[in-house]
Amino acid sequence: MQIDLDKSDPERLLRYYFGGYASAAGADPFEAGLLVARDGAFFVDLDALEGRQAENALRDADGSGRIEWEELEAFVHATYYDARQVPSTAAALHARAPYREGGWFEVEVDGVMTKARRRLFVAEDALRAALRTYQDNGEQLLYPSGTVIVGEHYVEGTHVETTAMLKRGDGFWDFATYGPDGALAFTTHTGPRDLKTPTQCVGCHFGKKQFDPEKSFPGEARPGPHGPRALHVTPQARDAGLVRFFDEHRKRSDTVLGLYGTLFIAHLQAQQRAGELSEEDARLLEGLIDASS
Ligand code: HEC
């Protein structure tokens, strides 16, 4: 059946959503036969999806003869977490990616995603891998598959919610939201909007719009309508040269919007000044400096 999302770059969205349902992890949904492109139109093989979740099947609910966005959205909302086998609790996520332990780079931010203060965690080894391949990947920071980036949401110092991105084998990320009880939740609840997972996450992360405080960095951002917009980093981390070098927020390589590469290198340079840099990280810095000069 034809599928017509009436969105810009429908192929990317189709690859994202149906890639999540292609049988082998990271399988291309076109190669897997789930999707067919013909004469600029896209078709989905409903039989290949059906049987799996009969009562939530993807179907032409309004009888228009094609699958439209609202129909795909309803299907995704009903089946996405199961199909992706996203860790079912924040504790299970932590067991897979122990982000409160050593070896994780942490950034605190008041940003646009939620009114809560966010504590972001990225594995340092994932950052190192993305930084080491920065030049080879055409000056983009691309994280290895299996990378998990976690954002804990704090309201008045209390941890109330967790969001995460888990990198799939096909280069896209799965999105997850965990509520105050630690269980998977359909939406966030820390305002200003309840964000539906994954469809509204995709909206910002796939888009081109720039957001504060990342957009103004290394300058300070002005407060937004719902509170402060600030990256809570040391003054030394506000390095204009590094911000220009990576141009990380504008490029949003890998649909990642935070400034983890920029801030991690600033952190390594601070370690270097203090004489505390490991040999491995000294080589990482040298590689980037050689490439930039
Ligand atoms: C209004 C736009 C917007 C929406 C909607 C949005 N995000 Fe984000 N997200 C951002 C911005 C900007 C950042 C970087 C700054 C920050 O962390 O606040 C970010 C960062 C993240 C990060 C850390 C990795 C990164 O890209 O920096 C994760 C994980 C994340 N978001 C998950 C989600 C999930 C899950 C949803 C849906 C429930 C979602 N996001 C919806 C804008 C958005």
Short mmCIF file of C-alpha atoms and ligand atoms in Angstrom, two decimals:
data_model
loop_
_atom_site.label_atom_id
_atom_site.label_comp_id
_atom_site.label_asym_id
_atom_site.label_seq_id
_atom_site.Cartn_x
_atom_site.Cartn_y
_atom_site.Cartn_z
CA MET A 1 0.00 0.00 0.00
CA GLN A 2 1.23 3.49 -0.78
CA ILE A 3 2.51 5.48 2.19
CA ASP A 4 2.35 9.25 1.95
CA LEU A 5 3.57 11.11 5.06
CA ASP A 6 3.27 14.61 3.59
CA LYS A 7 6.51 15.60 5.32
CA SER A 8 9.85 16.91 4.10
CA ASP A 9 12.40 14.16 3.46
CA PRO A 10 9.90 11.28 3.81
CA GLU A 11 12.56 8.74 2.82
CA ARG A 12 14.66 9.54 5.90
CA LEU A 13 11.61 9.24 8.17
CA LEU A 14 10.55 5.98 6.54
CA ARG A 15 14.06 4.58 6.91
CA TYR A 16 14.03 5.62 10.55
CA TYR A 17 10.63 4.25 11.53
CA PHE A 18 10.59 1.10 9.41
CA GLY A 19 14.27 0.41 10.13
CA GLY A 20 12.98 -0.09 13.68
CA TYR A 21 10.72 -2.90 12.49
CA ALA A 22 12.99 -4.61 9.95
CA SER A 23 13.68 -8.05 11.39
CA ALA A 24 17.47 -8.06 11.86
CA ALA A 25 18.73 -5.24 14.06
CA GLY A 26 19.89 -2.45 11.82
CA ALA A 27 18.46 -4.01 8.67
CA ASP A 28 17.62 -1.62 5.86
CA PRO A 29 13.82 -1.64 5.48
CA PHE A 30 14.11 -1.31 1.69
CA GLU A 31 16.49 -4.29 1.45
CA ALA A 32 14.30 -6.21 3.90
CA GLY A 33 11.36 -5.71 1.52
CA LEU A 34 9.25 -3.77 4.03
CA LEU A 35 9.39 -0.67 1.84
CA VAL A 36 9.52 -0.16 -1.90
CA ALA A 37 10.28 3.11 -3.70
CA ARG A 38 8.74 3.49 -7.16
CA ASP A 39 8.44 6.61 -9.33
CA GLY A 40 9.06 8.93 -6.39
CA ALA A 41 6.36 7.24 -4.27
CA PHE A 42 6.80 4.83 -1.35
CA PHE A 43 4.95 1.62 -0.65
CA VAL A 44 4.84 -0.48 2.50
CA ASP A 45 4.29 -4.24 2.63
CA LEU A 46 1.59 -4.43 5.30
CA ASP A 47 1.75 -8.25 5.36
CA ALA A 48 5.39 -8.13 6.40
CA LEU A 49 4.39 -6.09 9.47
CA GLU A 50 1.12 -7.83 10.28
CA GLY A 51 0.92 -10.95 12.39
CA ARG A 52 3.46 -9.41 14.70
CA GLN A 53 1.07 -7.10 16.55
CA ALA A 54 -2.35 -7.89 15.12
CA GLU A 55 -4.46 -5.53 17.21
CA ASN A 56 -2.05 -2.65 16.71
CA ALA A 57 -1.43 -3.37 13.03
CA LEU A 58 -0.51 -0.59 10.67
CA ARG A 59 -3.69 0.00 8.65
CA ASP A 60 -5.49 2.43 6.44
CA ALA A 61 -7.92 3.45 9.19
CA ASP A 62 -9.72 6.14 7.18
CA GLY A 63 -10.02 4.05 4.01
CA SER A 64 -8.22 6.61 1.88
CA GLY A 65 -6.29 3.91 0.03
CA ARG A 66 -2.97 4.98 1.46
CA ILE A 67 -1.17 5.10 4.79
CA GLU A 68 -0.89 8.65 6.07
CA TRP A 69 1.18 10.13 8.89
CA GLU A 70 -1.57 9.88 11.54
CA GLU A 71 -1.93 6.17 10.78
CA LEU A 72 1.80 5.52 10.96
CA GLU A 73 1.99 7.60 14.15
CA ALA A 74 -0.72 5.53 15.87
CA PHE A 75 1.10 2.32 14.89
CA VAL A 76 4.47 3.61 16.09
CA HIS A 77 3.04 4.81 19.40
CA ALA A 78 1.46 1.41 20.02
CA THR A 79 4.40 -0.78 19.04
CA TYR A 80 7.71 1.09 19.04
CA TYR A 81 9.11 0.25 22.50
CA ASP A 82 8.28 -3.45 22.06
CA ALA A 83 9.65 -3.66 18.56
CA ARG A 84 12.89 -2.00 19.60
CA GLN A 85 13.22 -3.92 22.86
CA VAL A 86 14.21 -0.72 24.60
CA PRO A 87 15.31 -1.46 28.22
CA SER A 88 12.03 -1.56 30.12
CA THR A 89 13.13 0.42 33.17
CA ALA A 90 15.70 3.08 33.96
CA ALA A 91 17.46 0.45 36.11
CA ALA A 92 17.68 -1.90 33.11
CA LEU A 93 19.03 1.00 31.05
CA HIS A 94 21.65 1.64 33.75
CA ALA A 95 22.56 -2.06 33.78
CA ARG A 96 23.25 -1.85 30.03
CA ALA A 97 24.98 1.53 30.21
CA PRO A 98 26.23 2.26 33.78
CA TYR A 99 26.17 6.02 33.40
CA ARG A 100 26.47 6.92 37.06
CA GLU A 101 29.79 5.11 37.32
CA GLY A 102 33.30 6.11 36.25
CA GLY A 103 34.22 6.72 32.62
CA TRP A 104 31.15 8.79 31.77
CA PHE A 105 31.35 12.44 30.77
CA GLU A 106 28.69 14.58 32.40
CA VAL A 107 27.17 17.91 31.33
CA GLU A 108 24.44 19.88 33.11
CA VAL A 109 22.09 22.04 31.12
CA ASP A 110 18.90 24.06 31.34
CA GLY A 111 17.62 23.89 27.78
CA VAL A 112 14.55 23.78 25.56
CA MET A 113 13.63 20.12 25.86
CA THR A 114 12.11 20.36 29.30
CA LYS A 115 11.75 22.84 32.16
CA ALA A 116 13.75 20.46 34.33
CA ARG A 117 17.50 20.71 34.85
CA ARG A 118 19.14 18.02 32.71
CA ARG A 119 22.15 15.93 33.66
CA LEU A 120 23.57 14.40 30.49
CA PHE A 121 25.83 11.36 30.46
CA VAL A 122 27.94 10.15 27.51
CA ALA A 123 30.48 7.33 27.77
CA GLU A 124 33.96 8.78 27.42
CA ASP A 125 34.97 5.85 25.20
CA ALA A 126 32.10 6.62 22.81
CA LEU A 127 33.30 10.24 22.70
CA ARG A 128 36.88 9.13 22.07
CA ALA A 129 35.71 6.89 19.22
CA ALA A 130 33.68 9.72 17.65
CA LEU A 131 36.59 12.16 18.03
CA ARG A 132 39.18 9.75 16.61
CA THR A 133 37.12 9.27 13.45
CA TYR A 134 36.13 12.95 13.18
CA GLN A 135 38.29 13.70 10.11
CA ASP A 136 37.61 10.38 8.36
CA ASN A 137 33.88 10.98 8.77
CA GLY A 138 34.06 14.32 6.97
CA GLU A 139 34.39 16.45 10.14
CA GLN A 140 31.37 14.91 11.77
CA LEU A 141 31.09 13.39 15.24
CA LEU A 142 29.51 9.98 14.67
CA TYR A 143 29.08 7.73 17.69
CA PRO A 144 29.59 3.94 17.50
CA SER A 145 26.48 1.79 17.34
CA GLY A 146 25.48 0.73 20.83
CA THR A 147 26.27 4.19 22.23
CA VAL A 148 23.79 5.33 24.89
CA ILE A 149 23.32 9.00 25.83
CA VAL A 150 21.23 9.58 28.94
CA GLY A 151 19.54 12.73 30.24
CA GLU A 152 18.26 12.72 33.81
CA HIS A 153 15.66 15.39 34.60
CA TYR A 154 15.76 17.14 37.97
CA VAL A 155 13.06 19.40 39.43
CA GLU A 156 14.18 21.25 42.54
CA GLY A 157 16.97 18.74 43.01
CA THR A 158 14.73 15.67 42.72
CA HIS A 159 15.26 13.20 39.90
CA VAL A 160 11.84 12.85 38.26
CA GLU A 161 12.41 11.53 34.75
CA THR A 162 15.03 10.05 32.41
CA THR A 163 15.34 10.29 28.64
CA ALA A 164 17.78 8.40 26.51
CA MET A 165 19.03 7.87 22.99
CA LEU A 166 20.37 4.42 22.06
CA LYS A 167 22.31 4.15 18.82
CA ARG A 168 21.07 1.44 16.49
CA GLY A 169 23.07 -0.58 13.97
CA ASP A 170 21.71 1.44 11.04
CA GLY A 171 23.05 4.79 12.25
CA PHE A 172 19.76 6.07 13.70
CA TRP A 173 18.98 6.35 17.42
CA ASP A 174 16.11 4.94 19.40
CA PHE A 175 14.52 7.34 21.87
CA ALA A 176 13.25 6.38 25.31
CA THR A 177 11.50 8.14 28.18
CA TYR A 178 11.28 6.78 31.75
CA GLY A 179 8.82 8.24 34.29
CA PRO A 180 9.21 8.94 38.00
CA ASP A 181 8.69 5.23 38.81
CA GLY A 182 11.52 4.31 36.42
CA ALA A 183 9.19 2.54 33.96
CA LEU A 184 9.05 3.33 30.24
CA ALA A 185 6.66 6.23 29.64
CA PHE A 186 5.00 7.35 26.42
CA THR A 187 5.66 11.05 27.06
CA THR A 188 7.80 13.31 29.20
CA HIS A 189 6.00 15.15 32.04
CA THR A 190 8.35 17.97 32.91
CA GLY A 191 6.96 20.54 30.51
CA PRO A 192 6.57 22.86 28.79
CA ARG A 193 5.08 20.17 26.50
CA ASP A 194 4.58 16.47 27.11
CA LEU A 195 6.83 15.04 24.40
CA LYS A 196 5.57 11.89 22.69
CA THR A 197 8.25 9.25 22.28
CA PRO A 198 9.68 8.82 19.67
CA THR A 199 7.69 10.95 17.23
CA GLN A 200 8.19 14.34 18.89
CA CYS A 201 11.80 13.55 19.78
CA VAL A 202 12.44 13.02 16.07
CA GLY A 203 10.89 16.42 15.34
CA CYS A 204 13.65 18.39 17.07
CA HIS A 205 16.53 15.97 16.72
CA PHE A 206 16.10 15.47 12.93
CA GLY A 207 15.29 19.15 12.29
CA LYS A 208 17.55 22.08 11.47
CA LYS A 209 16.47 24.53 14.14
CA GLN A 210 19.14 25.73 16.58
CA PHE A 211 18.40 26.06 20.28
CA ASP A 212 19.77 27.91 23.28
CA PRO A 213 21.92 27.63 25.29
CA GLU A 214 23.95 25.66 22.69
CA LYS A 215 23.37 28.25 19.96
CA SER A 216 24.86 31.14 22.01
CA PHE A 217 27.74 29.10 23.42
CA PRO A 218 30.48 30.04 24.38
CA GLY A 219 28.43 33.15 25.18
CA GLU A 220 25.70 33.03 27.82
CA ALA A 221 22.14 32.51 26.57
CA ARG A 222 19.22 34.67 27.59
CA PRO A 223 16.46 33.01 29.62
CA GLY A 224 13.60 31.46 27.63
CA PRO A 225 9.85 31.77 28.37
CA HIS A 226 10.02 28.81 30.77
CA GLY A 227 13.18 29.56 32.71
CA PRO A 228 16.94 29.78 32.37
CA ARG A 229 18.88 28.48 29.39
CA ALA A 230 22.36 27.69 30.53
CA LEU A 231 25.19 25.23 30.13
CA HIS A 232 26.62 24.75 33.61
CA VAL A 233 30.30 24.44 32.73
CA THR A 234 33.57 25.87 34.02
CA PRO A 235 34.73 29.22 32.55
CA GLN A 236 37.68 27.42 30.89
CA ALA A 237 35.24 25.20 29.00
CA ARG A 238 33.87 28.30 27.20
CA ASP A 239 36.50 28.08 24.49
CA ALA A 240 35.51 29.99 21.35
CA GLY A 241 38.24 28.32 19.28
CA LEU A 242 36.90 24.83 20.05
CA VAL A 243 33.31 25.92 19.43
CA ARG A 244 34.34 27.20 15.99
CA PHE A 245 36.43 24.12 15.26
CA PHE A 246 33.64 21.62 15.89
CA ASP A 247 30.60 23.83 15.12
CA GLU A 248 28.84 21.00 16.88
CA HIS A 249 25.32 22.28 17.56
CA ARG A 250 24.78 23.73 14.08
CA LYS A 251 26.11 20.61 12.37
CA ARG A 252 24.15 18.30 14.69
CA SER A 253 26.04 15.35 13.24
CA ASP A 254 24.32 12.12 14.18
CA THR A 255 21.20 14.11 15.26
CA VAL A 256 22.97 14.88 18.54
CA LEU A 257 22.28 18.43 19.74
CA GLY A 258 24.53 18.83 22.78
CA LEU A 259 28.17 19.96 22.75
CA TYR A 260 29.81 16.84 24.14
CA GLY A 261 32.78 16.71 21.73
CA THR A 262 33.59 20.40 22.26
CA LEU A 263 33.25 20.20 26.04
CA PHE A 264 35.12 16.90 26.33
CA ILE A 265 38.11 18.29 24.44
CA ALA A 266 38.03 21.41 26.65
CA HIS A 267 38.04 19.02 29.63
CA LEU A 268 41.04 17.09 28.24
CA GLN A 269 42.91 20.32 27.59
CA ALA A 270 42.33 21.34 31.21
CA GLN A 271 43.73 17.95 32.30
CA GLN A 272 46.71 18.57 30.04
CA ARG A 273 47.40 21.95 31.67
CA ALA A 274 47.23 20.26 35.05
CA GLY A 275 49.68 17.57 33.88
CA GLU A 276 47.02 14.87 34.35
CA LEU A 277 46.37 13.79 30.79
CA SER A 278 46.69 10.09 29.93
CA GLU A 279 48.91 9.08 27.02
CA GLU A 280 45.90 7.84 25.10
CA ASP A 281 44.15 11.19 25.39
CA ALA A 282 47.36 13.07 24.57
CA ARG A 283 47.44 11.17 21.26
CA LEU A 284 43.77 11.98 20.70
CA LEU A 285 44.44 15.71 21.17
CA GLU A 286 47.51 15.58 18.93
CA GLY A 287 45.55 13.88 16.18
CA LEU A 288 42.92 16.61 16.21
CA ILE A 289 45.48 19.44 16.35
CA ASP A 290 47.46 17.95 13.43
CA ALA A 291 44.28 17.70 11.44
CA SER A 292 43.26 21.31 12.17
CA SER A 293 46.60 22.90 11.24
C1 HEC B 1 12.19 21.12 21.55
C2 HEC B 1 13.19 20.31 20.88
C3 HEC B 1 13.50 18.93 21.42
C4 HEC B 1 12.62 17.89 21.56
C5 HEC B 1 11.13 17.85 21.23
C6 HEC B 1 13.40 16.79 22.08
N1 HEC B 1 14.69 17.16 22.26
FE1 HEC B 1 16.16 16.01 23.04
N2 HEC B 1 17.44 17.58 22.94
C7 HEC B 1 17.14 18.85 22.46
C8 HEC B 1 18.28 19.70 22.66
C9 HEC B 1 18.37 21.17 22.26
C10 HEC B 1 19.27 18.93 23.26
C11 HEC B 1 20.65 19.37 23.74
C12 HEC B 1 20.53 20.16 25.01
C13 HEC B 1 19.85 19.46 26.12
O1 HEC B 1 20.27 18.34 26.47
O2 HEC B 1 18.92 20.03 26.67
C14 HEC B 1 18.71 17.59 23.41
C15 HEC B 1 19.40 16.50 23.92
C16 HEC B 1 18.92 15.24 24.06
C17 HEC B 1 19.69 14.11 24.52
C18 HEC B 1 21.18 14.09 24.76
C19 HEC B 1 21.87 13.86 23.42
C20 HEC B 1 21.88 15.09 22.55
O3 HEC B 1 21.34 15.06 21.41
O4 HEC B 1 22.42 16.12 23.00
C21 HEC B 1 18.83 13.06 24.61
C22 HEC B 1 19.16 11.67 25.09
C23 HEC B 1 17.54 13.52 24.19
N3 HEC B 1 17.62 14.84 23.84
C24 HEC B 1 16.41 12.73 24.13
C25 HEC B 1 15.17 13.20 23.71
C26 HEC B 1 13.95 12.42 23.78
C27 HEC B 1 13.85 11.01 24.30
C28 HEC B 1 12.96 13.21 23.29
C29 HEC B 1 11.49 12.89 23.15
C30 HEC B 1 10.83 12.46 24.36
C31 HEC B 1 13.56 14.50 22.92
N4 HEC B 1 14.90 14.44 23.18
C32 HEC B 1 12.86 15.55 22.38
C33 HEC B 1 15.95 19.23 21.88
C34 HEC B 1 14.79 18.48 21.86
#
